[in-house]
XYZ file of C-alpha atoms in Angstrom:
322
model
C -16.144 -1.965 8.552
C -12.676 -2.047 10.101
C -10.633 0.886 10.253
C -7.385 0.458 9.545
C -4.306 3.007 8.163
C -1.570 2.777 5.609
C 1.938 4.127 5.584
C 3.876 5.586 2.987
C 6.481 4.480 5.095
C 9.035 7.551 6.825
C 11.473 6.916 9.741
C 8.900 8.325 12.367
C 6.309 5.504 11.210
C 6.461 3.288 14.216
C 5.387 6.198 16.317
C 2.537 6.877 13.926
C 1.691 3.622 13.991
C 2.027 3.529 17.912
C -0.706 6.846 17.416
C -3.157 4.629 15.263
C -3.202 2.473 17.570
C -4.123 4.369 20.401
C -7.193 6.321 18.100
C -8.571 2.481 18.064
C -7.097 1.757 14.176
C -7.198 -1.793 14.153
C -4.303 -2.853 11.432
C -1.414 -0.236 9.803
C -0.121 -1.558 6.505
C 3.499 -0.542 5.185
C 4.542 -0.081 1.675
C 7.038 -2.384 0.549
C 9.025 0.392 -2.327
C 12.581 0.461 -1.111
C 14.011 3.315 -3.852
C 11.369 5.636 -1.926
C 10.812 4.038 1.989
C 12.773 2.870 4.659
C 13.366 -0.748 4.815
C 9.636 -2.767 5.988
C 10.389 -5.215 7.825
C 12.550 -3.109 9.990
C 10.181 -0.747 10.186
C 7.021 -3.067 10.803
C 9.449 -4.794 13.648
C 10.265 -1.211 15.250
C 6.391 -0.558 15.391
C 5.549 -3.673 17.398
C 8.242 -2.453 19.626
C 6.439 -0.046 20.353
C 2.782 -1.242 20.459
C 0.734 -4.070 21.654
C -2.729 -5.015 20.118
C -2.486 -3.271 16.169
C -1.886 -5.399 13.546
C 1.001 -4.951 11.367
C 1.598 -6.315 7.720
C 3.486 -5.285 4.461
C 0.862 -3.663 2.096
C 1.990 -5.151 -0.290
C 4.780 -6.678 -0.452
C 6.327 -7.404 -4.067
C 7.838 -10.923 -3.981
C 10.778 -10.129 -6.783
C 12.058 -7.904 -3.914
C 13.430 -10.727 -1.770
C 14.199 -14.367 -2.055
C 10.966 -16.317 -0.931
C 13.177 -17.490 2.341
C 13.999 -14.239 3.214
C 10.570 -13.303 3.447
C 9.776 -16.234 5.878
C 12.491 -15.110 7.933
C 11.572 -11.589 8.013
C 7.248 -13.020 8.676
C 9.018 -15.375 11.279
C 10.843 -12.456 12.988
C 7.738 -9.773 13.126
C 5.738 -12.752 14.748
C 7.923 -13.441 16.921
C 7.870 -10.104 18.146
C 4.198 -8.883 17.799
C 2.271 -12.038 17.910
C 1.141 -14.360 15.499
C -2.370 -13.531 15.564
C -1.360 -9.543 15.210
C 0.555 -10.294 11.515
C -0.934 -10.487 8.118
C 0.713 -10.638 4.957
C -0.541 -8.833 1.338
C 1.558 -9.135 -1.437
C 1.427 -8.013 -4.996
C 2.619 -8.314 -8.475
C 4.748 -5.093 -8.113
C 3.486 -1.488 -9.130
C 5.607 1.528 -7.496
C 7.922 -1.389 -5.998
C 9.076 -2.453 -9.412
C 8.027 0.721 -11.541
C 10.795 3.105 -9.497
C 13.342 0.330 -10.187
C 12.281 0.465 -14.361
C 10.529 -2.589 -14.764
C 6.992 -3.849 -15.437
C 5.092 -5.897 -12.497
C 5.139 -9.408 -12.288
C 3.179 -12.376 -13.798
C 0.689 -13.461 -11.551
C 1.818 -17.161 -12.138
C 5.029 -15.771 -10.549
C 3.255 -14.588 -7.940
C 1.050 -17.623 -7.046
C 4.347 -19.530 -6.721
C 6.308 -17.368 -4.604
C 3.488 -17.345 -2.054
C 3.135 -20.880 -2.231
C 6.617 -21.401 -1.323
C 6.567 -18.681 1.283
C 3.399 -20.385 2.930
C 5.664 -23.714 2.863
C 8.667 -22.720 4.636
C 6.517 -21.067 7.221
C 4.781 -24.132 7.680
C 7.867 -25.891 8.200
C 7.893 -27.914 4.853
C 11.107 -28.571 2.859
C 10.122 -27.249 -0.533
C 11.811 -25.740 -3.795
C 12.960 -22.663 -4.993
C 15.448 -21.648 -7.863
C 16.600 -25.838 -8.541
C 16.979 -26.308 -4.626
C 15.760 -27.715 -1.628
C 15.015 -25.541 1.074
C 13.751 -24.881 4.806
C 13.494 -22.879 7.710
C 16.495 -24.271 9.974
C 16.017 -21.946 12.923
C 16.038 -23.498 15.951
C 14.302 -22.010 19.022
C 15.623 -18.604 20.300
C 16.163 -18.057 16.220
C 12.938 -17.814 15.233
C 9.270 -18.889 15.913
C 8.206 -22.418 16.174
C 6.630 -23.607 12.785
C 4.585 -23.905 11.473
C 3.440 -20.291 11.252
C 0.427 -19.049 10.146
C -1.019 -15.623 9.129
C -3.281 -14.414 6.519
C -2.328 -13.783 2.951
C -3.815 -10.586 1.151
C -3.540 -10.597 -2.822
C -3.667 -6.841 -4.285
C -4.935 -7.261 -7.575
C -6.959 -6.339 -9.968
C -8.145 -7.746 -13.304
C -9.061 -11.122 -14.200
C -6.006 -12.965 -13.856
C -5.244 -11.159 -10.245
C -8.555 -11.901 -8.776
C -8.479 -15.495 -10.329
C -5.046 -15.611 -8.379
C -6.661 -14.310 -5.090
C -9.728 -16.671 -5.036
C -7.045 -19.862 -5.524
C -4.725 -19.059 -2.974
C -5.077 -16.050 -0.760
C -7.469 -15.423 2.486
C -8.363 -12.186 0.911
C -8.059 -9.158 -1.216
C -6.523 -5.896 -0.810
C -7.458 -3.104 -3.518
C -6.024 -0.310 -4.760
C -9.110 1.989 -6.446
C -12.239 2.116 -4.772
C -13.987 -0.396 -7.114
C -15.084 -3.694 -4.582
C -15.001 -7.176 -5.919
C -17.313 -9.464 -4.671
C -16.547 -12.835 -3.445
C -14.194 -11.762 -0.406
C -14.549 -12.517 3.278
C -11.891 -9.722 3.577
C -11.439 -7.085 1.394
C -9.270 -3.824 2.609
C -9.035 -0.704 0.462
C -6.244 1.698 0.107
C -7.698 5.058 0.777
C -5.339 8.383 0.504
C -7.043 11.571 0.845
C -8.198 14.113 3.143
C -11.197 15.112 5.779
C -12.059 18.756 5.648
C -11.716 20.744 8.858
C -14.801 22.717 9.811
C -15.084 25.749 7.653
C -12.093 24.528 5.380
C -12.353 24.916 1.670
C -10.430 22.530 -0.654
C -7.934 25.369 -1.750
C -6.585 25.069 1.546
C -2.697 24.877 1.932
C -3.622 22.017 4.252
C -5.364 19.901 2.279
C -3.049 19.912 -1.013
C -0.973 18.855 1.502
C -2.305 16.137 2.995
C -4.290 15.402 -1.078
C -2.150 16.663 -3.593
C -0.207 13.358 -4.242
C -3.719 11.557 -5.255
C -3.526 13.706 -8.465
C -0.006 12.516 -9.670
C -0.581 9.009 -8.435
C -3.462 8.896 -10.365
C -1.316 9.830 -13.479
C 1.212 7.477 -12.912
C -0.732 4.165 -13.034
C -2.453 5.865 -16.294
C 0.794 6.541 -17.555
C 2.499 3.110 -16.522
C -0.392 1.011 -17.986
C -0.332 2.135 -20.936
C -4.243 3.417 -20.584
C -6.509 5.471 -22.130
C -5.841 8.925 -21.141
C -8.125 11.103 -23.612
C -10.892 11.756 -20.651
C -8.128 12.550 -18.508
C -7.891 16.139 -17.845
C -4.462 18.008 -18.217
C -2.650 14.475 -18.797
C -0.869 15.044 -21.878
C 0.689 18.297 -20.671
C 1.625 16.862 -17.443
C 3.450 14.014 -19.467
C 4.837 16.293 -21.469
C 6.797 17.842 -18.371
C 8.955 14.914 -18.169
C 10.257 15.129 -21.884
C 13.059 16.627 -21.275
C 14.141 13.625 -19.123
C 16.008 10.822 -20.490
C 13.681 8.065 -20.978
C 16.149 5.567 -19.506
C 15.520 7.282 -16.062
C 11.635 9.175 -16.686
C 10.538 6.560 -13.856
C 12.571 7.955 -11.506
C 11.773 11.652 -12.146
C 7.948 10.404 -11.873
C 7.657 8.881 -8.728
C 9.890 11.907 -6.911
C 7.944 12.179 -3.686
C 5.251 9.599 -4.391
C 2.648 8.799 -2.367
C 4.402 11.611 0.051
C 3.715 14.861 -1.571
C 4.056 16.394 -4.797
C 6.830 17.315 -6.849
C 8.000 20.480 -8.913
C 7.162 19.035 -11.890
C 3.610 17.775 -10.854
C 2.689 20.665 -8.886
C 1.066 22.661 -11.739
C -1.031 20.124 -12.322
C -2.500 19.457 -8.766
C -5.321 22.029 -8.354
C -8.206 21.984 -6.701
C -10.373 20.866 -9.228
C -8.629 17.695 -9.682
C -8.329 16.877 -6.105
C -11.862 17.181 -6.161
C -12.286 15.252 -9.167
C -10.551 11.913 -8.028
C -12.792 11.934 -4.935
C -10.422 12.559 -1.974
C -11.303 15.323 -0.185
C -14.631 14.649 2.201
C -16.788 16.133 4.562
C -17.246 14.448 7.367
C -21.133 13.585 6.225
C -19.394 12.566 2.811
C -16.712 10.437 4.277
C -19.087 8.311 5.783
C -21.799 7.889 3.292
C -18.841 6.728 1.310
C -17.453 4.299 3.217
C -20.797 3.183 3.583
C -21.375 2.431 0.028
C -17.968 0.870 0.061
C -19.220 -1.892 2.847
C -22.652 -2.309 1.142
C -20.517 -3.425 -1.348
C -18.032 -5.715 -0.265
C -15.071 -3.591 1.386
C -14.948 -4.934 5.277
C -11.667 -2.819 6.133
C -10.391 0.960 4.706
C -6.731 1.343 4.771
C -6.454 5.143 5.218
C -3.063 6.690 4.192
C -2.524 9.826 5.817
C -0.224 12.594 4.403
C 0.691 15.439 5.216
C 0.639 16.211 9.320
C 0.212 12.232 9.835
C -0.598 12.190 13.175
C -3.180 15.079 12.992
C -4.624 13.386 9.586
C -4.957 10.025 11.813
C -6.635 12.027 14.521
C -9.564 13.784 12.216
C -9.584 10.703 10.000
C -11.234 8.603 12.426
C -13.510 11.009 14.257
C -14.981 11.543 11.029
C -15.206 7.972 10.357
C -17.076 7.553 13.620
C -19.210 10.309 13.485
């Protein structure tokens, strides 16, 4: 299994990344949520600044974000920095992305198309987007030679999302620890926490590099709509957001997400819960699960570190290693 990280992405990311690199991480995804991270393609560019072998790629990128050419351009301009063989690409239908900006994610027919198209302009085709004709003009010293090709990543899940993977992506990136099989490549996001030796799970540490699981997990319960009976503490934690206006509840929600946990969450992130969701390990644990994980189909872990990032990146893959 390939180790690889993912960023919830800060200003100080390209010199995480530039750490990952050198503790032998072989690809660092970026989130692509601009209401909550700094812009990724500037940051992705910044980290191949500043490395040389680590692959870099949006994870995942949410096509309603950007016209299709400007994400050829901005594919065209991290290649020509990093290396074409160093860039991969996974997009998505749009879940924190499109949820902190109020709106639902995409259809996947909407997504097929816009990575068609992207796929065409970097291969140098004149194709068609929004009634027009359109192509890459840049000439050399511009951009990169076409055509260019990296890997596309799909994160889906569900029936129409995989369907959408299998017909036109080289693999599939998942979000909940649940493989699909069929994939030569299949990376899975994977947030939590290693426990130092002699470490308990009530440690100030590790709600801080944890906590944010617990809301998280809340949020794509809350968001889709889903059955939350079995869920424990949900309704009360939903409840804390009624005095919001409901116009803006999305934004009060995803305060600090995927970073750490807000006022309004943090009564509901205990240890229990933590626990409960799975992301807190011993170093034994850690590896018998992503051992299980590869038996069944997952051939790269996309670690997100929180917290201390570089010192979460540091005990993250010793454990790993064993």
């Amino acid at each position: 299994m390939r180790l690889t990280c993912a960023f919830a992405t800060s200003l100080d990311t390209p010199e995480h990344i530039r750490v990952a690199e050198s503790l032998g991480y072989e690809r660092a995804w970026c989130y692509d949520s601009p209401a909550l991270y700094p812009d990724v393609w500037v940051q992705l560019c910044r980290a191949a600044e500043r490395t040389s072998a680590i692959g870099l790629g949006p994870g995942v990128l949410i096509p309603s974000l950007r016209h299709p050419m400007v994400t050829a351009a901005a594919i065209g301009t991290l290649v020509a920095i990093a290396g074409q063989e160093r860039v991969a690409v996974a997009v998505g239908s749009g879940f924190t992305g499109r949820f902190t900006l109020g709106q639902r994610p995409l259809r996947w027919a909407d997504v097929v198309t816009y990575v068609q198209v992207v796929r065409a302009l970097l291969r140098g085709e004149t194709t068609d987007w929004d009634g027009a004709r359109i192509q890459m003009l840049h000439p050399a010293g511009f951009g990169p030679a076409r055509p260019v090709d990296v890997p596309f990543l799909l994160a889906a899940a569900g029936p129409k999302g995989i369907a959408a993977a299998r017909e036109i992506a080289d693999g599939l990136f998942i979000a909940a620890p649940v493989p699909v099989a069929g994939f030569a490549w299949e990376a899975c996001l994977f947030p939590g926490t290693v426990l130092r030796e002699g470490e308990t799970i009530d440690a100030p540490r590790v709600m801080a590099s944890a906590g944010h699981t617990v809301p998280v997990g809340y949020h794509f319960v809350a968001e889709n709509r889903l059955s939350h009976e079995h869920i424990p503490g949900f309704g009360d934690w939903l409840r804390a957001y009624d005095d919001v206006p409901a116009a803006e509840r999305h934004l009060a929600m995803h305060d600090l997400h995927m970073i750490d946990v807000n006022d309004r969450d943090r009564p509901f992130v205990t240890p229990a819960r933590i626990q409960g969701l799975g992301r807190v390990w011993t170093p034994a644990q850690l590896r018998e699960r992503l051992a299980a994980l590869e038996a069944a189909g997952v051939t790269d872990i996309a670690f997100q570190p929180a917290g201390d990032i570089c010192a979460e990146l540091e005990a993250f893959a010793a454990a790993a290693r064993g």
